[in-house]
Coordinates of C-alpha atoms and ligand atoms in Angstrom, one line a residue:
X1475 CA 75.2 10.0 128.8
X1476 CA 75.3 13.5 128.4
X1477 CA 73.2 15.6 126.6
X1478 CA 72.2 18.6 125.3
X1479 CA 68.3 20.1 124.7
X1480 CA 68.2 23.1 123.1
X1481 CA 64.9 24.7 123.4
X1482 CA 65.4 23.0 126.4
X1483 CA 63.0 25.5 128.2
X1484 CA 60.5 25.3 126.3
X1485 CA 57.1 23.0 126.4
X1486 CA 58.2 19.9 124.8
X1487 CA 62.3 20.5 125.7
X1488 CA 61.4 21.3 129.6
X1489 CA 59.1 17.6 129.4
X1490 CA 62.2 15.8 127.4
X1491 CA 65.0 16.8 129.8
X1492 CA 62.9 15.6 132.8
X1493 CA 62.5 12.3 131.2
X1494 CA 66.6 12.3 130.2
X1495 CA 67.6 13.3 133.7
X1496 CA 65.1 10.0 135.5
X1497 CA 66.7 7.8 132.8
X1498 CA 70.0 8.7 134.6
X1499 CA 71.6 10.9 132.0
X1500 CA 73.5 14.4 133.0
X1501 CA 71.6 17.5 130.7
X1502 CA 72.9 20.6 129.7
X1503 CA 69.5 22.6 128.3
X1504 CA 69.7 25.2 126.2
X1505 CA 67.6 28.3 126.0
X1506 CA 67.2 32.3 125.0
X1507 CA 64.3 31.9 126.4
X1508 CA 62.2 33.5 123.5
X1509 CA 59.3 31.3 124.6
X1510 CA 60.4 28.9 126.9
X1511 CA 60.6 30.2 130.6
X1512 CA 62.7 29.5 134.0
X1513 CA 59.1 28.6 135.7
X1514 CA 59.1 25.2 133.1
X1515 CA 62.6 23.7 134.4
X1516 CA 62.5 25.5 138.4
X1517 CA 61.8 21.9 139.5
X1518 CA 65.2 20.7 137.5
X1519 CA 67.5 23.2 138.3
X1520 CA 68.3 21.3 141.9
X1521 CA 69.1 18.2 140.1
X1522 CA 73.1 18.0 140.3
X1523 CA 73.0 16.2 136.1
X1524 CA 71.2 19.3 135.3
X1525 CA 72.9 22.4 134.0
X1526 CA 71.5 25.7 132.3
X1527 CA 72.9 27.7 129.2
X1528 CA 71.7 30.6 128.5
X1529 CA 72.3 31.2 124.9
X1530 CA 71.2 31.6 121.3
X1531 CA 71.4 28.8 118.3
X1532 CA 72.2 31.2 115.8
X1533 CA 75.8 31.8 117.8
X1534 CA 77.9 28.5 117.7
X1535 CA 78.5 27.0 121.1
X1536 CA 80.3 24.0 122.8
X1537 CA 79.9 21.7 125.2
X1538 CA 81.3 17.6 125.1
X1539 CA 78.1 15.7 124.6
X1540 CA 77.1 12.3 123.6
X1541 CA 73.4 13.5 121.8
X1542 CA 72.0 16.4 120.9
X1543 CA 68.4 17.3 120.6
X1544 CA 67.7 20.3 118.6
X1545 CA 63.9 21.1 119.7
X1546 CA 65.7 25.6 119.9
X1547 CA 62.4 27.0 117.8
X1548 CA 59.2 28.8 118.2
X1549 CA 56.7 27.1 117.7
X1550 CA 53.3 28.8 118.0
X1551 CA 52.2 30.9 114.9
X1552 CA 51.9 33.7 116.6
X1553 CA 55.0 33.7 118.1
X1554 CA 57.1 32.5 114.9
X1555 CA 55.5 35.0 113.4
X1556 CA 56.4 38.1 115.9
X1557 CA 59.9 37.8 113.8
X1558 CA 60.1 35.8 110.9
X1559 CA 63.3 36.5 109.6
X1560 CA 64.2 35.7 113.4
X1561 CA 62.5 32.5 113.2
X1562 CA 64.7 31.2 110.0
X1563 CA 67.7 32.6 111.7
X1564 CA 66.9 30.1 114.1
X1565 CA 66.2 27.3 112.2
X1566 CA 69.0 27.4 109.9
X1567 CA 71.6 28.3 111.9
X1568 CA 70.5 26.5 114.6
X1569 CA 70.4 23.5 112.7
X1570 CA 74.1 24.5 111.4
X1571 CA 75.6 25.1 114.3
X1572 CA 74.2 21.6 116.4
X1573 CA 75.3 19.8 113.1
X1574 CA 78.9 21.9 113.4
X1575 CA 79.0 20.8 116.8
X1576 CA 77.5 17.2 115.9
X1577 CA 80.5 16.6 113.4
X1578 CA 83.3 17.7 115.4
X1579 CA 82.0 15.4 118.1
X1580 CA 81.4 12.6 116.0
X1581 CA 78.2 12.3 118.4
X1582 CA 74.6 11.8 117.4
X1583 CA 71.7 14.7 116.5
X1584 CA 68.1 15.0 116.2
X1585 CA 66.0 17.8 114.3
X1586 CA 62.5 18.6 115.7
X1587 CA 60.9 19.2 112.4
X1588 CA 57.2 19.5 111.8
X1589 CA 54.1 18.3 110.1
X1590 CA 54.6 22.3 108.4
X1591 CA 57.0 20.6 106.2
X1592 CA 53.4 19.1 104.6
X1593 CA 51.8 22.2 104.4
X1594 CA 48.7 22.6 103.4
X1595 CA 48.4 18.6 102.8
X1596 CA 47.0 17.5 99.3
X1597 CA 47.5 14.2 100.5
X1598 CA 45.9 13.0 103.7
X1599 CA 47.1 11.9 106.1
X1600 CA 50.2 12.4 105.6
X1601 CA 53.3 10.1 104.9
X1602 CA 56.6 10.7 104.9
X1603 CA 57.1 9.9 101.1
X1604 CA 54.7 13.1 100.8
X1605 CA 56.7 16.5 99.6
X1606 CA 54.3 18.7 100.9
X1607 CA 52.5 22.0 99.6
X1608 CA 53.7 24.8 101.5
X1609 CA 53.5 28.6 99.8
X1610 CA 57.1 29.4 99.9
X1611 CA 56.3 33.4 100.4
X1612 CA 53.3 33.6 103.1
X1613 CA 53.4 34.2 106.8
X1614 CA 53.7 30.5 107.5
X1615 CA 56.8 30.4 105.3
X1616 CA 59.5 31.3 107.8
X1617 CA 58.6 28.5 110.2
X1618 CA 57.9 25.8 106.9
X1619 CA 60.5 26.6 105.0
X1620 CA 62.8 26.9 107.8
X1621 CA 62.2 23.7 109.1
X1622 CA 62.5 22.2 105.5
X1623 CA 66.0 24.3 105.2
X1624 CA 66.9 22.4 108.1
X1625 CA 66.0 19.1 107.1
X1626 CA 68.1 19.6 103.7
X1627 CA 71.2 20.7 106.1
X1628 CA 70.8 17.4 108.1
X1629 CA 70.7 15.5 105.3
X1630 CA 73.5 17.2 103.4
X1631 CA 75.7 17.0 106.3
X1632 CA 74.7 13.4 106.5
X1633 CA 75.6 12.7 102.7
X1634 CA 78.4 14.9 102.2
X1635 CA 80.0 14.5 105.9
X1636 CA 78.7 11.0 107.5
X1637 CA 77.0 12.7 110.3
X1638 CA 74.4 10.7 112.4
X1639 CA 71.4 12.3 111.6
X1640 CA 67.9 11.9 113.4
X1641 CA 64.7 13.9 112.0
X1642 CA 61.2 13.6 113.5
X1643 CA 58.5 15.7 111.8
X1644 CA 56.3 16.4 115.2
X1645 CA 53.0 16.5 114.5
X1646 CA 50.5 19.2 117.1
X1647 CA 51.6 18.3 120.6
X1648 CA 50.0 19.6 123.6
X1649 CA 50.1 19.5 127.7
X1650 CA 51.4 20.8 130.8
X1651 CA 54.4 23.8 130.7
X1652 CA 52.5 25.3 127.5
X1653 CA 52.7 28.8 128.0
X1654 CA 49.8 30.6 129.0
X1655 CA 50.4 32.8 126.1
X1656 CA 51.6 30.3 124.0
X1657 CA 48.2 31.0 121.7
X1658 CA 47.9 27.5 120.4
X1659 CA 44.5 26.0 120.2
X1660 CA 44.2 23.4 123.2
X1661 CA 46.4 25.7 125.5
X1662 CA 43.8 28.9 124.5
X1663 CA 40.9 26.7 124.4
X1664 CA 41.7 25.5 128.0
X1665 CA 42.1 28.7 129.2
X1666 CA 39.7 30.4 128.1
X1667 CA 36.9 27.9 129.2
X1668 CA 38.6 28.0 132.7
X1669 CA 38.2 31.8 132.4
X1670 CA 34.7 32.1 131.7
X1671 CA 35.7 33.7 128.1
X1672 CA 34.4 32.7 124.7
X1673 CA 36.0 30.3 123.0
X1674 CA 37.7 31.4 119.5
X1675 CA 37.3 29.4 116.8
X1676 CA 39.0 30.4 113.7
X1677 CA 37.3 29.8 110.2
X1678 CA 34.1 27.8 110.8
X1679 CA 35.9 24.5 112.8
X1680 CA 35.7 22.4 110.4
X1681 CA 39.8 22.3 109.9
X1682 CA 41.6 19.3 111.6
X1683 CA 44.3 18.0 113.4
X1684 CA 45.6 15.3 115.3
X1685 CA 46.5 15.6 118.5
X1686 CA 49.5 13.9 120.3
X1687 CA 49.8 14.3 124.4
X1688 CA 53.3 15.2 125.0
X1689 CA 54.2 11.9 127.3
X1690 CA 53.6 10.2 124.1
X1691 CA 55.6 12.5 122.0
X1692 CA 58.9 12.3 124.3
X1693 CA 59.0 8.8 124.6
X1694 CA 59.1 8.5 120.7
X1695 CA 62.0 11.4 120.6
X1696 CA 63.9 9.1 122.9
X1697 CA 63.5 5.8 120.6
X1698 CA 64.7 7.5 117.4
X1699 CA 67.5 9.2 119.3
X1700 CA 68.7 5.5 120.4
X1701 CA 67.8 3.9 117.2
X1702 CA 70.4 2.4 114.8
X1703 CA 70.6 2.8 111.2
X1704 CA 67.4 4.8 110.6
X1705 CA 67.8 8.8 110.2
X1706 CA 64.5 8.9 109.2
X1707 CA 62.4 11.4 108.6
X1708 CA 59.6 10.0 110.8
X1709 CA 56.6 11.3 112.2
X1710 CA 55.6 11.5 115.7
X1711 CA 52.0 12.2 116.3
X1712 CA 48.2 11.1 117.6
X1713 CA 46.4 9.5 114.5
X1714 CA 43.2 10.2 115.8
X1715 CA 41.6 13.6 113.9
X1716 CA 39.5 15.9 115.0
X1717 CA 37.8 19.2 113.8
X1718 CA 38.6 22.7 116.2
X1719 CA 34.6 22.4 116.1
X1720 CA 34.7 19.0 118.0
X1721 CA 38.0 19.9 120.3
X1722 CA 35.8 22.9 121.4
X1723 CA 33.3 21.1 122.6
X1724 CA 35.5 18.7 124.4
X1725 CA 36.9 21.0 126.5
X1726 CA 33.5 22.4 127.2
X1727 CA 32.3 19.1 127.9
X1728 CA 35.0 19.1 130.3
X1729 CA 34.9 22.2 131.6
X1730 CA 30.8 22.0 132.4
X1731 CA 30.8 25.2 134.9
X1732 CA 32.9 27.3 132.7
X1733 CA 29.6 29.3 131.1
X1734 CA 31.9 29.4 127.5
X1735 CA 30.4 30.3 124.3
X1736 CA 31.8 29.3 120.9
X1737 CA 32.2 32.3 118.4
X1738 CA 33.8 32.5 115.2
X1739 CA 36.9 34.3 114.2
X1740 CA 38.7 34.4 110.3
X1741 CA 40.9 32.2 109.5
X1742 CA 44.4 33.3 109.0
X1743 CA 46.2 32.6 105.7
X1744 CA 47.4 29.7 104.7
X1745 CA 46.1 27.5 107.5
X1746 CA 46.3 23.5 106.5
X1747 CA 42.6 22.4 106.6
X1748 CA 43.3 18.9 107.5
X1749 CA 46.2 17.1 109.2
X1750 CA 46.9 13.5 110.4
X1751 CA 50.0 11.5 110.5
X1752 CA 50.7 8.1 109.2
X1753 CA 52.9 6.6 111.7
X1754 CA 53.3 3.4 110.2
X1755 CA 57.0 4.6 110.0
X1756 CA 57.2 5.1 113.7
X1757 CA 55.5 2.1 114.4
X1758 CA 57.7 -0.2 112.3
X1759 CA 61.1 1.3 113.0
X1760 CA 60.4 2.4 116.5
X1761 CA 57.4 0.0 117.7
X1762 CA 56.0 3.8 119.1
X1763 CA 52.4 4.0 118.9
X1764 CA 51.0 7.1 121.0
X1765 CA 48.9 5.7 124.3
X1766 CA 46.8 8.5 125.6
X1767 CA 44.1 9.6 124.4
X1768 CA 42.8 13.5 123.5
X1769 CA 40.8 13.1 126.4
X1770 CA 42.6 11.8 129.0
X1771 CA 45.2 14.2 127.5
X1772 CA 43.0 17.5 127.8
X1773 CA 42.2 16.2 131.8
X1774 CA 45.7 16.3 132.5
X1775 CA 46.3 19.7 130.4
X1776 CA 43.1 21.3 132.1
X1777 CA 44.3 20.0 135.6
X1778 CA 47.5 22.0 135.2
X1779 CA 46.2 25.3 133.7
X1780 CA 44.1 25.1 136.5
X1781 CA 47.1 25.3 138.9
X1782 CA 49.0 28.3 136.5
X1783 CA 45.8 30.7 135.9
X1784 CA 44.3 33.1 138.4
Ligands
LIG1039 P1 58.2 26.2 122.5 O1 58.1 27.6 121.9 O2 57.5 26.0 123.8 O3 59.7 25.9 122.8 C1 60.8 26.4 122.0 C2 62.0 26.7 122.8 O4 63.0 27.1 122.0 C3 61.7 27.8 123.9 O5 62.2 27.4 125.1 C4 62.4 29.0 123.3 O6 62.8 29.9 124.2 C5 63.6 28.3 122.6 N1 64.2 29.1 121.5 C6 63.5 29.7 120.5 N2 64.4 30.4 119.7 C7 65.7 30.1 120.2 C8 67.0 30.5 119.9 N3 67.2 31.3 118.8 N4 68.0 30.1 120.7 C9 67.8 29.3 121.8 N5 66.6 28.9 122.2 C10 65.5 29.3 121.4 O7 57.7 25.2 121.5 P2 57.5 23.6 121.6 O8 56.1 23.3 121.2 O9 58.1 23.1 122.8 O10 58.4 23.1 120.3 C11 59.7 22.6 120.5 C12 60.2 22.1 119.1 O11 59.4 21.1 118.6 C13 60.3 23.3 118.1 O12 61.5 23.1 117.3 C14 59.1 23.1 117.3 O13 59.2 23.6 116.0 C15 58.9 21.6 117.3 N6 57.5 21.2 117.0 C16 56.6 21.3 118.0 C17 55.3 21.0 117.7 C18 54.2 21.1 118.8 O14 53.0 20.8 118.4 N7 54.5 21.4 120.0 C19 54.9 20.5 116.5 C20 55.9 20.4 115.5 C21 57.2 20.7 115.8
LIG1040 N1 42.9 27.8 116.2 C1 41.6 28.2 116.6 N2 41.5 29.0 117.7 C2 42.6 29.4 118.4 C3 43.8 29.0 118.0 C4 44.0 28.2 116.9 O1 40.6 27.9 115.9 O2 42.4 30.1 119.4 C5 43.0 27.0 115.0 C6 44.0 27.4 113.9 O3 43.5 28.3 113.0 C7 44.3 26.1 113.3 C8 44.2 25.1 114.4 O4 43.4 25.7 115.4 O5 43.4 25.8 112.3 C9 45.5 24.7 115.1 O6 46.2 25.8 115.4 P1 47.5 25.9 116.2 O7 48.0 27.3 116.2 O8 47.4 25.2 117.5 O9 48.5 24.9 115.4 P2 48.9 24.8 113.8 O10 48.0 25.7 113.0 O11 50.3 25.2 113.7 O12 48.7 23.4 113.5

């Protein structure tokens, strides 16, 4: 088949077209590059089913596909946060334009939405049924409520126009070809216990989330996308929870001759104290269940930023 990645670049897009181009498919990855960089697909661009486009979701574009992934976002706070009104550019007329693109095609689309679209979670862990609590005005907002925009235009355009819809609300997914400056928590953590810096722990720890290697995550992406008769929403994530206070000190523990200390930053506003997917969705419609574990996860992580960092 061919198919198109926007965000294609990016961490999870540059791990999903790898995966598309062994299963024998020709990919066409899209990319602005915002936060996705060249150094993530340089081992793909000599691959003759592997093509580059240079170009940004909030401009229509064109190419005769069979699927489309639409993972074109930024993901990290700080970096959706750089330009918010950027960042629901992105996700609204991103998601318009693959769905324009989507219906003329009569082909097949899937969102990358978000465990955001939860919020600040009343109800744990979360479920798809859930509507979330997400502050509609904060500095979170134009990455939540962007994402939720988007899932109302995929199912609008699915009602109102018949297009095949997929939507997968991703929950924190981490691993190789995160940026170094991606200023996530397991990509910071990691570095800076390989560094020899303090590790920065926002709040006192005691927030959670669950933590899904991105092997696990793609191969879920790639059993919705060939699914039949389910649009979901789903969510795709690691079950297992865990404090920042406890993933601190398991990347100590694995980092025994780093030297790091723990201190304590604030907490920026509106961070969800607890997260942790139900995928009893995923598991019955997709028979996904996520295999590795944080750490065998955070080995493989640590063994790449060791190979990117000076
Ligand atoms: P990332 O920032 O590494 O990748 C995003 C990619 O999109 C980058 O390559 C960036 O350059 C590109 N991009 C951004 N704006 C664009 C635009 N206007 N036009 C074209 N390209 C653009 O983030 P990621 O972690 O790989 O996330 C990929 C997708 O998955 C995003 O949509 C994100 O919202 C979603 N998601 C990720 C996670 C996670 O934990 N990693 C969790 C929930 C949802
Ligand atoms: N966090 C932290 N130290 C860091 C980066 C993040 O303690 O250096 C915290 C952050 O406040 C949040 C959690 O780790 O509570 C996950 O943050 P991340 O940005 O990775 O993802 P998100 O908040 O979007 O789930």
């Amino acid at each position: 088949m061919k198919i198109l990645v926007t965000g294609g670049a990016g961490f999870i897009g540059s791990h999903l077209c790898e995966k598309l181009l062994e299963k024998g498919n020709e990919v066409i990855c899209l990319d602005n590059f915002f936060t996705g960089s060249q150094k993530n697909i340089e081992n793909l661009m000599g691959n003759k089913n592997f093509k580059l486009a240079e170009h940004d979701v909030e401009k229509p574009y064109d190419f005769a596909v069979d699927e489309i992934y639409n993972l074109a976002c930024p993901a990290a706070p700080i970096w959706y946060q750089k330009d918010p009104v950027k960042t629901v550019r992105t996700s609204i007329l991103g998601a318009i334009n693959a769905l324009d693109l989507t219906k003329k095609l009569g082909c097949r689309v899937l969102q990358a939405s978000t465990s955001e679209v939860y919020g600040d979670p009343r109800v744990h862990p979360q479920k798809e049924s859930y509507w979330g609590n997400v502050n509609p005005i904060g500095i979170r907002s134009c990455y939540d409520e962007g994402k939720r925009c988007a899932e109302t235009l995929f199912f609008d355009y699915w009602r109102e126009y018949g297009v095949d819809i997929k939507v997968v609300r991703i929950f924190n997914t981490y691993g190789p070809n995160m940026a170094v400056e991606d200023g996530r928590v397991v990509s910071n953590f990691i570095i800076q216990a390989l560094r020899g810096e303090d590790l920065t722990i926002y709040g006192d720890g005691s927030q959670t989330r669950s933590f899904c290697y991105v092997d696990d995550l793609v191969e879920g992406l790639i059993a919705l996308m060939g699914g039949k008769d389910f649009t979901g929403p789903v969510n795709l994530g690691n079950p297992a929870e865990f404090s920042m206070k406890e993933l601190a000190e398991k990347v100590l523990a694995l980092i025994p001759e780093s030297g790091s200390k723990i201190v304590f930053k604030d907490l920026p506003a509106d961070d969800p104290k607890q997260r942790k997917p139900d995928i009893s969705l995923a598991e019955e419609k997709l028979n996904w269940q996520p295999a590795i574990t944080l750490e065998e996860g955070l080995k493989k992580t640590i063994g790449y930023f060791k190979t990117v960092i000076k």
